[in-house]
Coordinates of C-alpha atoms and ligand atoms in Angstrom, one line a residue:
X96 CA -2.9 27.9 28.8
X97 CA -1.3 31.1 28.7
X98 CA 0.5 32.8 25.2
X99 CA 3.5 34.4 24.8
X100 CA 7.0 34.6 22.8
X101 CA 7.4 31.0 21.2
X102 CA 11.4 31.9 21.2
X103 CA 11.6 31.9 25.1
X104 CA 13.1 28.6 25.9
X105 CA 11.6 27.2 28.4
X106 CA 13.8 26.5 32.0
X107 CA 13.4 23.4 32.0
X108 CA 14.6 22.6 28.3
X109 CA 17.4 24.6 29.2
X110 CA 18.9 22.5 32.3
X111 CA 17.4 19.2 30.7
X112 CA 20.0 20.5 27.6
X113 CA 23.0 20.7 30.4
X114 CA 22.8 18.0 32.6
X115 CA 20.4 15.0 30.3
X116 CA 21.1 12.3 32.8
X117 CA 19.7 14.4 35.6
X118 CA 16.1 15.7 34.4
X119 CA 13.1 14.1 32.6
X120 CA 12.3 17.7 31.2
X121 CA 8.9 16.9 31.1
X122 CA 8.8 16.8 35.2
X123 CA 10.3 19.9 34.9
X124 CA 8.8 23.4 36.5
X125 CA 8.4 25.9 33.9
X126 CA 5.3 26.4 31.4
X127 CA 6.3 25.0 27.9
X128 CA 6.4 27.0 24.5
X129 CA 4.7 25.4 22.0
X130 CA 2.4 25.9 18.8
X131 CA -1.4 25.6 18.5
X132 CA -3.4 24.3 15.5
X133 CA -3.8 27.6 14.2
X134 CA 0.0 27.8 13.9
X135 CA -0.1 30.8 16.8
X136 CA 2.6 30.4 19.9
X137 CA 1.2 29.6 23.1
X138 CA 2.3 28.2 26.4
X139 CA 1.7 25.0 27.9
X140 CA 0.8 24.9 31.6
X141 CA 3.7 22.8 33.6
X142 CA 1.1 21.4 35.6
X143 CA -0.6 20.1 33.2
X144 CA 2.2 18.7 30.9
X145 CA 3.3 16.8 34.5
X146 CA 0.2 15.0 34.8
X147 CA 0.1 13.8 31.3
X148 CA 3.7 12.6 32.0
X149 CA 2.9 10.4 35.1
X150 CA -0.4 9.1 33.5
X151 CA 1.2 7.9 31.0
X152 CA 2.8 4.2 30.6
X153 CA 5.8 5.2 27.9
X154 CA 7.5 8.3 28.3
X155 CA 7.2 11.9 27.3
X156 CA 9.4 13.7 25.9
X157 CA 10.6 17.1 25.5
X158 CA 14.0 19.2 24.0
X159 CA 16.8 18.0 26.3
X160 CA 15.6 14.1 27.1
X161 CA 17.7 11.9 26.5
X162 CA 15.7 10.1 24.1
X163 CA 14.0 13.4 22.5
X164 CA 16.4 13.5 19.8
X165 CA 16.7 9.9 18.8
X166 CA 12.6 10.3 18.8
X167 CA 12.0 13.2 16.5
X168 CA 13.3 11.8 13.6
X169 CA 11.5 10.2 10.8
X170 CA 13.0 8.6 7.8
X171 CA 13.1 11.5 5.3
X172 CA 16.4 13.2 6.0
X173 CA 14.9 16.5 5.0
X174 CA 12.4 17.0 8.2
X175 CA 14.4 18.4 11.5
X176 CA 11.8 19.4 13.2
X177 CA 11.7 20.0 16.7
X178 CA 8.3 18.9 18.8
X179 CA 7.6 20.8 22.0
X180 CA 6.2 17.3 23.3
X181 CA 6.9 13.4 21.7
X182 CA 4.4 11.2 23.5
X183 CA 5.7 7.7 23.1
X184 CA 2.8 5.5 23.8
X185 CA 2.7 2.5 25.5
X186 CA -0.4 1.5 24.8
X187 CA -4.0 2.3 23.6
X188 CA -4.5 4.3 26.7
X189 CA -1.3 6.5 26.6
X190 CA -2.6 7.1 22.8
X191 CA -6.4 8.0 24.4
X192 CA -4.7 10.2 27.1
X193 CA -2.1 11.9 24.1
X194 CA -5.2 13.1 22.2
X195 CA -7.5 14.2 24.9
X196 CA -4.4 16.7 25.8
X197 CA -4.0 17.6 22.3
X198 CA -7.6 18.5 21.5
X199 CA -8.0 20.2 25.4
X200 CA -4.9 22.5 25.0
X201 CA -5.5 22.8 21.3
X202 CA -2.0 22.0 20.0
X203 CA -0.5 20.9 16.9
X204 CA -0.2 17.2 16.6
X205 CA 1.4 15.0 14.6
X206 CA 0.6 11.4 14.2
X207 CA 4.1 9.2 13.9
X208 CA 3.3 5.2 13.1
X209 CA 7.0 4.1 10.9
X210 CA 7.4 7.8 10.5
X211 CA 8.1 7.1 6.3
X212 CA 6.0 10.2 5.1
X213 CA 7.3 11.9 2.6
X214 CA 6.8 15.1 2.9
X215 CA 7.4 14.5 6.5
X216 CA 3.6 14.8 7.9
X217 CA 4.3 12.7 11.0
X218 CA 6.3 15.1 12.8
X219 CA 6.1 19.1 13.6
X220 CA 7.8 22.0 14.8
X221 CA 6.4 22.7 18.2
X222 CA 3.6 20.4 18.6
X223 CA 2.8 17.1 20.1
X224 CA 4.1 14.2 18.2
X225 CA 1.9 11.0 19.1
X226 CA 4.8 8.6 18.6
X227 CA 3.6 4.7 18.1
X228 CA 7.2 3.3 17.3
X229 CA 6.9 1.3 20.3
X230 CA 3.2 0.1 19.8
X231 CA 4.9 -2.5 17.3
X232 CA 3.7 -5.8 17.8
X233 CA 2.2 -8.1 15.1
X234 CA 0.3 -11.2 16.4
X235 CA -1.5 -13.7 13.9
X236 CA -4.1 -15.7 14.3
X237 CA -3.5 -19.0 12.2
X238 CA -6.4 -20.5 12.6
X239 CA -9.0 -17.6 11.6
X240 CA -6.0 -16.1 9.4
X241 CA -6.0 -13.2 10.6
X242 CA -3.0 -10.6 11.7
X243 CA -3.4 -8.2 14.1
X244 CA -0.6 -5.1 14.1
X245 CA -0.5 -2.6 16.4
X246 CA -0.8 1.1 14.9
X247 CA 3.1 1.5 15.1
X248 CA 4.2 -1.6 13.8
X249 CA 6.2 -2.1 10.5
X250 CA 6.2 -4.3 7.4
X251 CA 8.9 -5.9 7.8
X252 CA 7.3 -7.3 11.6
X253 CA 3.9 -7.7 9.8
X254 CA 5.2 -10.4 6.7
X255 CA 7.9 -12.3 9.8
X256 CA 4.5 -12.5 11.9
X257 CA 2.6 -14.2 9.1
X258 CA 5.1 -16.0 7.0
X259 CA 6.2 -18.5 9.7
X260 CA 2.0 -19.3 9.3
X261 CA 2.2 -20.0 5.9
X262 CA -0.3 -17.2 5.4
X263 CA 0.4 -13.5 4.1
X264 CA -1.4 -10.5 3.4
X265 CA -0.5 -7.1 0.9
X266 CA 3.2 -5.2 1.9
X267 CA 4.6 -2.7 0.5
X268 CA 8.4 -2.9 -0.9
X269 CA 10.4 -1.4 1.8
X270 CA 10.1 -3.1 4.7
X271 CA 10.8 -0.4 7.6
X272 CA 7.6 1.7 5.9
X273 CA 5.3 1.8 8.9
X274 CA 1.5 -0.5 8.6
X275 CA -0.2 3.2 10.1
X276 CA 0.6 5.4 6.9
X277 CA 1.4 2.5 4.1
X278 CA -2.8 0.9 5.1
X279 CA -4.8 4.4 5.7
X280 CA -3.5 6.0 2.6
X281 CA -4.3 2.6 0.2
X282 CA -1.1 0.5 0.5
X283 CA 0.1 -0.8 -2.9
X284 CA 2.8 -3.7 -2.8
X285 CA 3.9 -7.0 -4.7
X286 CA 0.4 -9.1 -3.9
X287 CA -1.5 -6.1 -5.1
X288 CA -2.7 -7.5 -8.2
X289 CA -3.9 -11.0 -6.2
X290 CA -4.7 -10.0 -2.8
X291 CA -5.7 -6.3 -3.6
X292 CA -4.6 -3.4 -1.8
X293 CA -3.9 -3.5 2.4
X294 CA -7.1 -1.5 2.4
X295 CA -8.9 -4.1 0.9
X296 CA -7.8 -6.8 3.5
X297 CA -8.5 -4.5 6.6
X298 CA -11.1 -6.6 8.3
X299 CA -11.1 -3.4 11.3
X300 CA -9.4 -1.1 12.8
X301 CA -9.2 0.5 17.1
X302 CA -9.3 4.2 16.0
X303 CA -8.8 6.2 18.8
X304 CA -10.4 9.5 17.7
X305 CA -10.8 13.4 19.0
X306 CA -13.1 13.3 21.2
X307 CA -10.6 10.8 23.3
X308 CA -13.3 7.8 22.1
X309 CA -11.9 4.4 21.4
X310 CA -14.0 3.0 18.6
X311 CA -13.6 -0.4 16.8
X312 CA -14.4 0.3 13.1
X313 CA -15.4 -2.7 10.6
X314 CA -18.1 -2.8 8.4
X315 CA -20.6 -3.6 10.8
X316 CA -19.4 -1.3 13.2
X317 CA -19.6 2.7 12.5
X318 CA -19.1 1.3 8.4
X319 CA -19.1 5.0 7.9
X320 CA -15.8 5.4 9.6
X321 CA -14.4 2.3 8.7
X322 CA -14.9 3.3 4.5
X323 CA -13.1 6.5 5.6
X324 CA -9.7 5.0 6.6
X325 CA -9.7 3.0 4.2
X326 CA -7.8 5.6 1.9
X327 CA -8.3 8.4 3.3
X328 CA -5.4 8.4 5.7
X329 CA -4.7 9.5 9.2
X330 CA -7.1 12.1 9.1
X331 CA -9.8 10.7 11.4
X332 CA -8.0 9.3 14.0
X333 CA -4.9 7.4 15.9
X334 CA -5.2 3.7 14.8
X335 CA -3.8 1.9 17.6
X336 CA -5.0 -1.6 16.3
X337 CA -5.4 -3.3 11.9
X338 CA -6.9 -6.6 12.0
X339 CA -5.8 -8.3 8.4
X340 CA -7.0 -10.5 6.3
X341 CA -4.4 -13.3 5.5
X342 CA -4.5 -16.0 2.7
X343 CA -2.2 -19.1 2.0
X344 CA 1.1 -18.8 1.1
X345 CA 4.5 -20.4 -0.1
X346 CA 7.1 -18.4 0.2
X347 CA 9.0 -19.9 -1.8
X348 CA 8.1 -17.7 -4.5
X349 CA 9.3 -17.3 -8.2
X350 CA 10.4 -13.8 -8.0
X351 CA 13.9 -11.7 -8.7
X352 CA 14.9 -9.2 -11.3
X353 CA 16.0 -9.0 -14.8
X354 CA 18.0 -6.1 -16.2
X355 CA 18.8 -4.6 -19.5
X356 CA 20.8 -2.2 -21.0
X357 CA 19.5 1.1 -20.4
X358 CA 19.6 1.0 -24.4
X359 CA 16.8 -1.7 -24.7
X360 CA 14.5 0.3 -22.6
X361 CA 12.4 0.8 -25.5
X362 CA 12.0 -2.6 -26.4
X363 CA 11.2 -3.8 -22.4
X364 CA 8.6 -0.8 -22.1
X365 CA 6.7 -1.3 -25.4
X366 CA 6.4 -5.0 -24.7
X367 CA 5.1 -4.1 -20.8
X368 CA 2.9 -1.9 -22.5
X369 CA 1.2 -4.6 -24.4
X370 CA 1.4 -7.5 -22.0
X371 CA 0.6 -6.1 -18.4
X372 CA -3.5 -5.7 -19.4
X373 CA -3.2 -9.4 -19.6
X374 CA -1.1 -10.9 -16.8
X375 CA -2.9 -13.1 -14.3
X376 CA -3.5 -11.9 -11.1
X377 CA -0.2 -14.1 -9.9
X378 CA 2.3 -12.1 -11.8
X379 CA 3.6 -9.0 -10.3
X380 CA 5.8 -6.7 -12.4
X381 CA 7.3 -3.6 -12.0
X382 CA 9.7 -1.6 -14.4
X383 CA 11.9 0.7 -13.6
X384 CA 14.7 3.0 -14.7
X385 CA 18.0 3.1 -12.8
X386 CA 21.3 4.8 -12.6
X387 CA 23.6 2.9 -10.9
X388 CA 26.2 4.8 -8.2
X389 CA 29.0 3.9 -10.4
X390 CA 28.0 5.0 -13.9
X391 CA 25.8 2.2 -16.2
X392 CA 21.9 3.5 -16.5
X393 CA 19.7 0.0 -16.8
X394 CA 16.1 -0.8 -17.1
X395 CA 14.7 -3.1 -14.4
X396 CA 11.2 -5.8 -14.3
X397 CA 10.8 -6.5 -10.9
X398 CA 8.6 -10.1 -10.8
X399 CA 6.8 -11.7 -8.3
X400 CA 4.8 -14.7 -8.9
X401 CA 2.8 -15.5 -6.2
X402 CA 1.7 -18.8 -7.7
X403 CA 2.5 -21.6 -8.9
X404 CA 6.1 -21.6 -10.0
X405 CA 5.8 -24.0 -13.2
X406 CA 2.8 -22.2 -13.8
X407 CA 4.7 -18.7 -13.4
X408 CA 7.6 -19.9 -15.4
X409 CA 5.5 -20.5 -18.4
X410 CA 3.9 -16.6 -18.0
X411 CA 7.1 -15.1 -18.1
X412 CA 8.3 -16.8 -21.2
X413 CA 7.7 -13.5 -23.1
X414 CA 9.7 -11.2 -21.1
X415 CA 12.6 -13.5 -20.8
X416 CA 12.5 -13.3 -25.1
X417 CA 12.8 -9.3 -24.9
X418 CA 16.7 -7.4 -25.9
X419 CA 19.6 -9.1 -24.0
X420 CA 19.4 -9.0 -20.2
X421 CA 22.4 -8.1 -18.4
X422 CA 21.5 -10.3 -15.6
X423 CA 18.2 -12.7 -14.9
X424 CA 17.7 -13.3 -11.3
X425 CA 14.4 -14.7 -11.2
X426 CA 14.4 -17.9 -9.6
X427 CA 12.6 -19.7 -7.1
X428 CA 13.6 -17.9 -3.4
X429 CA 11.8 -16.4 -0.3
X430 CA 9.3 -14.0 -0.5
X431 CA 11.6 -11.4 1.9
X432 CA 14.6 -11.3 -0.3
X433 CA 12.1 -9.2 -2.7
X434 CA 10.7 -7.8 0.6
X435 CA 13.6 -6.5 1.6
X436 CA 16.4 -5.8 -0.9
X437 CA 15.2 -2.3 -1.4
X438 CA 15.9 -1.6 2.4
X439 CA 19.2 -0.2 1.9
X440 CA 19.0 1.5 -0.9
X441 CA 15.8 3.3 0.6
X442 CA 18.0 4.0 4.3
X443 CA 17.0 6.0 7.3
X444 CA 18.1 9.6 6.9
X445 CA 18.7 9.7 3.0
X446 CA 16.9 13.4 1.8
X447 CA 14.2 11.8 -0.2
X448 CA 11.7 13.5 -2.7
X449 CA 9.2 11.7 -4.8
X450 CA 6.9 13.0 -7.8
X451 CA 4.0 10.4 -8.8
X452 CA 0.8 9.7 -11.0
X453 CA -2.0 6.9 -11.6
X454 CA -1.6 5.5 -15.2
X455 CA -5.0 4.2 -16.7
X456 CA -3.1 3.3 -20.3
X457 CA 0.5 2.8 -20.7
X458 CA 0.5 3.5 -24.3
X459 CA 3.0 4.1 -26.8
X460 CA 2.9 7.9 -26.5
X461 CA 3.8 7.5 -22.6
X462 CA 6.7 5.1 -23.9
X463 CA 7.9 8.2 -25.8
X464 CA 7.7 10.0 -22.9
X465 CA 9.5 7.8 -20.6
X466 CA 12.7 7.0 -23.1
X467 CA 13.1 11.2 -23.7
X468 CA 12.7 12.2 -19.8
X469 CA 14.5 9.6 -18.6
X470 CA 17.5 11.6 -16.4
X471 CA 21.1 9.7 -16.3
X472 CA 21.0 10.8 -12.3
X473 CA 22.1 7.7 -9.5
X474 CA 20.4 10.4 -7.6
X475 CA 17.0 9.7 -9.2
X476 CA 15.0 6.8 -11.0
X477 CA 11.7 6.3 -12.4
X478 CA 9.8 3.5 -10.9
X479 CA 6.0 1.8 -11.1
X480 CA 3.8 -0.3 -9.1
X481 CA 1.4 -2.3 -11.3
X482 CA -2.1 -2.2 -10.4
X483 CA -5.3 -3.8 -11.9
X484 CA -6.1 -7.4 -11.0
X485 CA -7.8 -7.4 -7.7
X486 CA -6.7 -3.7 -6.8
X487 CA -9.1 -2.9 -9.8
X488 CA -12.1 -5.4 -9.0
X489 CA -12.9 -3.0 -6.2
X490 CA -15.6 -0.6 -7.1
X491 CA -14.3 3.1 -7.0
X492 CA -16.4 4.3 -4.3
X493 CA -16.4 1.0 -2.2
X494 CA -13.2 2.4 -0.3
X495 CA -12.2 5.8 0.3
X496 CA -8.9 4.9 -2.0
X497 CA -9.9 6.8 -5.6
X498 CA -7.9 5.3 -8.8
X499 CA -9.5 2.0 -9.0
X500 CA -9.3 1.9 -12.4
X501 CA -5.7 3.1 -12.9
X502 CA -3.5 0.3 -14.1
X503 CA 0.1 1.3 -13.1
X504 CA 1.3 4.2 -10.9
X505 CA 4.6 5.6 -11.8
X506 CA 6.7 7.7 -10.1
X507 CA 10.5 9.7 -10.4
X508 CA 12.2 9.7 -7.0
X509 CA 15.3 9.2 -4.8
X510 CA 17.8 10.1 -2.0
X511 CA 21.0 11.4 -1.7
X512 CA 22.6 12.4 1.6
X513 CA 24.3 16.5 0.9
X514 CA 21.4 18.8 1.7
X515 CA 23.5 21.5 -0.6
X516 CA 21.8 19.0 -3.6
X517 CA 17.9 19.4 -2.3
X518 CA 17.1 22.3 -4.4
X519 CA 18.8 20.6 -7.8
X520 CA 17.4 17.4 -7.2
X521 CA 14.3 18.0 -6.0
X522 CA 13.9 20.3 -9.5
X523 CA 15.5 17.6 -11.3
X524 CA 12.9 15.0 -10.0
X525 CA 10.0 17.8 -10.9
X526 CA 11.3 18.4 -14.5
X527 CA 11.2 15.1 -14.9
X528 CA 8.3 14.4 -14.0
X529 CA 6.9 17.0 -15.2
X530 CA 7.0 15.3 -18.8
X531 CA 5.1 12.1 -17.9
X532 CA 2.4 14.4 -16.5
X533 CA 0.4 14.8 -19.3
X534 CA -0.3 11.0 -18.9
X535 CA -1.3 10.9 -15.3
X536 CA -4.8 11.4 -13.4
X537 CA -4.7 11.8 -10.3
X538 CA -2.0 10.6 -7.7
X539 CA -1.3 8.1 -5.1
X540 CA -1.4 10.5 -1.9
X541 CA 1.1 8.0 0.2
X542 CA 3.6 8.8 -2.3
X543 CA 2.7 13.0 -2.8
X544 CA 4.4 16.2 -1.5
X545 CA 1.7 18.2 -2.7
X546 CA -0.8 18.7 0.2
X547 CA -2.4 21.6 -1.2
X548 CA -6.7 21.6 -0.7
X549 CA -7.2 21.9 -4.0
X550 CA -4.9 19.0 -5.1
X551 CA -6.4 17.0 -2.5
X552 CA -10.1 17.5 -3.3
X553 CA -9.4 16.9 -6.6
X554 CA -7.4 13.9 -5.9
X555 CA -10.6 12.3 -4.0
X556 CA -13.4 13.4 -6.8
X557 CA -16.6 11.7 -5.6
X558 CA -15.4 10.6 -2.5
X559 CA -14.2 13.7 -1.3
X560 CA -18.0 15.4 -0.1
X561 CA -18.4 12.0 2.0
X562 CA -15.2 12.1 3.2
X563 CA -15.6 15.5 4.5
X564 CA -18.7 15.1 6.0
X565 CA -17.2 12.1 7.7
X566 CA -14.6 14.3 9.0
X567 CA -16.9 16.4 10.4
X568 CA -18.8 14.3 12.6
X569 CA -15.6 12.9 14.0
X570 CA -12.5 15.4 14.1
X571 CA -14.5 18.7 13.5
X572 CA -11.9 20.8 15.2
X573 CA -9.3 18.9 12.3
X574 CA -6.8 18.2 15.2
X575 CA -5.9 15.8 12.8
X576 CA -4.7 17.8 10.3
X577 CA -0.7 17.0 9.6
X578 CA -1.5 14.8 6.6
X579 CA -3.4 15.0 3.2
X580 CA -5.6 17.0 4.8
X581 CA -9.5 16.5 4.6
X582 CA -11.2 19.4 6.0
X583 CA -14.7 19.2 8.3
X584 CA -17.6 20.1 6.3
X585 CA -19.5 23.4 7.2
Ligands
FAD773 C1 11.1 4.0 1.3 C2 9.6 4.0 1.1 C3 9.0 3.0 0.5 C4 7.6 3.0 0.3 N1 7.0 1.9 -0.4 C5 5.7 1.9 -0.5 C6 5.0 0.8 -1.1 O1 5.7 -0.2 -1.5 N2 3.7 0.8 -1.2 C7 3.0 1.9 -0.8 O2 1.7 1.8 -0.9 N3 3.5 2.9 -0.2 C8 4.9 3.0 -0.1 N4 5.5 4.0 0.5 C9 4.6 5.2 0.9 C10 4.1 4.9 2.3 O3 2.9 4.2 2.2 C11 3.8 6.2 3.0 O4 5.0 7.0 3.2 C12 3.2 6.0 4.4 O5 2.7 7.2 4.9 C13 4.2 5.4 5.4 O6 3.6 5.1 6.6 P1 4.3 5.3 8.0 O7 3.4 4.9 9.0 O8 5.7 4.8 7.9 O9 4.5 6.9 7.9 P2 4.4 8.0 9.1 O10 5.3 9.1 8.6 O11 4.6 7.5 10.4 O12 2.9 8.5 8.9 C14 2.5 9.1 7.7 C15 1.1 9.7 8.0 O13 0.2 8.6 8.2 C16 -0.6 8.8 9.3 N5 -0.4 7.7 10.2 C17 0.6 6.8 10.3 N6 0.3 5.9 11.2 C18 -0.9 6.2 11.7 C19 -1.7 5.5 12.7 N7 -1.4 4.4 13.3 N8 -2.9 6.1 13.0 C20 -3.3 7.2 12.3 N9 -2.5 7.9 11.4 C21 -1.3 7.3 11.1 C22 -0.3 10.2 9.8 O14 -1.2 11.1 9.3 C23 1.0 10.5 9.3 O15 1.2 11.8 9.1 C24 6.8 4.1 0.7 C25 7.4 5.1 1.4 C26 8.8 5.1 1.6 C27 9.4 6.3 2.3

């Protein structure tokens, strides 16, 4: 590995640039610039970066494939970043082979599973990207009910894999979020409250980790390990492999949304405020404040019951009594209509920031808050996932997921598309949120630009001098380090 100026561009990018259809640049014959983890330039041997590409089952990419461009993004419209190398892996092996080059030539890596960070973690500017987009297969097991999905695969492919079953496991809301970020970081979704977090129905995990190793984690097997993905993100490994718990389901479920006048916010968030301590562990609901695109602001309750629908009816007797809805669409209807209606609004390429806090009392005060912040913006809108039920029944330090006992998580966010907006939205969003913050502790890292140290060892409190220490047995060169980022112990 030799250094020199990281603005030389290499021959080979250079004719793969001209003539695409003629070159995998990657077989090309000139050394490659690229950056180390230290953030210094240095220069990949050809030779090298050759026999990675013909080991390899999927393809490696570099600047100039046909592919490379198509490959480097992710779904925040804000990260254009430019990889020296995109290893699209094949399999477990290409993944082993993609790390073992990483850690030997001691580059910058990013780990890509649905590539929905963010603050775009999961790629980098002249470092490897390990790209699982194509390691995206789900595969259940009906009769042990479990799911098995590949470290690349989405939502959406993990609730069509099990649905079919009659079984189901915790999802997110968005269903092209990748399983690899939403799981390691603590994955929140509309089963939360009965089924707990993803995290809590990981069963194992194939963690392919620096040292090239490929280790099944459980809690039998290295339970060290296995408590550290389980919140603490991508940081000790590639996870090629989740095995799932899964649990009966009709999907047929009572679920929809009712919206109000933006003017009965009050009303709607006071009565949440008193009645989510007691729902049952069925209900799922989540308010939210929206502007639409075409003028009217509104106040949402997403619900999900994932029970009994008679039985769910008769819960939600007391929301349905609050203000004057403009429309009720809760009705009995397929769990992926929920799954999925946010898709579009939440589309590949929008320019995306997103401010959030754990919530241990939604209390009157915080009710204040919310009706005075709130920001008339289609831009922006102040959303929640509910916790408690099962998500809380967890001790705090059981997992490496901290908040156990927070009850809701809200959050202001959005998209819009004109990069001339970031800098006014993004302060927009921050001045907004800045008002609930008095009534947050902590955050939900999946959902958190802020990757400072400090905010993240604060973030982790008691679990952070494990985690650490954890990190230090396994990655203590922190190759993996493009994430909320845990460092080695001394
Ligand atoms: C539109 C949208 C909706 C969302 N909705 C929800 C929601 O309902 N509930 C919720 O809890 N969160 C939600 N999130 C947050 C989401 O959980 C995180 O953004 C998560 O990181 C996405 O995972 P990913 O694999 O798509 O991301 P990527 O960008 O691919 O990865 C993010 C980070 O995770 C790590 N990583 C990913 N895959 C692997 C892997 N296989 N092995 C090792 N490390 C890996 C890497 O460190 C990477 O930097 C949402 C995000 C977006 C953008």
């Amino acid at each position: 590995m030799k250094r020199r100026d990281f603005c030389r561009t290499s021959l080979a990018a250079s004719i793969a640039a001209a003539y695409p259809f003629m070159i995998n640049a990657a077989l090309a014959k000139s050394d490659i610039a690229a950056v180390a983890l230290d953030g210094s330039r240095i220069e990949l041997e050809q030779g090298a970066v050759t026999a990675l590409a013909k080991q390899m089952k999927g393809a490696l990419l570099m600047q100039g494939d046909l592919q490379y461009d198509y490959a480097r993004k992710v779904w925040n419209g804000m990260w254009d970043r430019h990889p020296a190398l995109i290893a699209r892996c094949a399999d477990t092996d290409d993944v082993r082979r993609a790390v073992m080059f990483a850690a030997e030539n001691g580059l910058l890596t990013a780990v890509r599973g649905g590539g929905h960070s963010w603050p775009g973690k999961s790629v980098c500017d002249g470092g490897l990207m390990i790209d699982l987009a194509e390691m995206n297969t789900v595969v259940t097991n009906p009769t042990t009910r479990r799911a098995y999905a590949q470290g690349g695969s989405l939502l959406n492919t993990l609730d069509s894999a099990t649905l079919p079953h009659g079984l189901v496991t915790t999802a997110g809301v968005v269903s092209h979020t990748g399983v690899g970020g939403f799981t390691l970081g603590g994955g929140f979704g509309r089963l939360n409250r009965k089924h707990g977090l993803a995290v809590d129905n990981l069963v194992s995990a194939e963690l392919v980790t620096a040292d090239g190793k490929i280790r099944t984690v459980s809690a039998e097997q290295e339970p060290d390990l296995f408590w550290a993905i389980r919140g603490g993100g991508g940081n000790f490994g590639v996870a090629t492999q989740f095995e799932f718990q899964l649990y009966p389901f009709d999907r047929n479920v009572l679920s929809g949304t009712i919206v109000w006048p933006i003017e009965q916010a009050r009303d709607v968030l006071e009565f949440y405020a008193d009645w989510y301590a007691g729902l049952s562990d069925d209900l799922y609901i989540g308010p939210a404040m929206i502007t639409m695109p075409d003028g009217p602001s509104v106040v949402a309750m997403e619900v999900v019951y994932a029970g009994d629908p008679a039985a769910g009816e008769k819960e939600l007797q007391p929301l349905r009594r609050i203000g004057t809805p403009i429309e009720d669409g809760v009705k009995i209807q397929d769990y992926m209509v929920m799954q999925t209606q946010e898709d579009g609004t939440f589309g590949h390429g929008i320019r995306s920031y997103a401010k959030n806090g754990m919530v241990k009392d939604f209390t009157p005060a915080l009710v204040d808050a919310l009706i005075e912040s709130f920001v008339a913006d289609p831009r922006l809108m102040f959303f929640t996932h509910t916790s408690g039920g099962a998500v809380s029944r967890v001790p705090e330090l059981a997992t490496a997921f901290p908040h156990r006992n927070a009850q809701v998580m809200i959050a202001v966010g959005g998209g819009w598309m004109d990069p001339a907006m970031d800098e006014e939205a993004i302060a927009t969003a921050r001045n907004w949120f800045g008002q609930l913050e008095p009534f947050v502790g902590g955050y939900y890292s999946n959902i958190e630009f802020d990757s400072s140290t400090s905010a993240t060892v604060k973030n982790y409190g008691p679990a952070y001098e494990r985690l650490s220490t954890i990190k230090a047995k396994y990655d203590p060169g922190n190759l993996f380090r493009l994430n909320r980022n845990i460092e080695p112990a001394a």
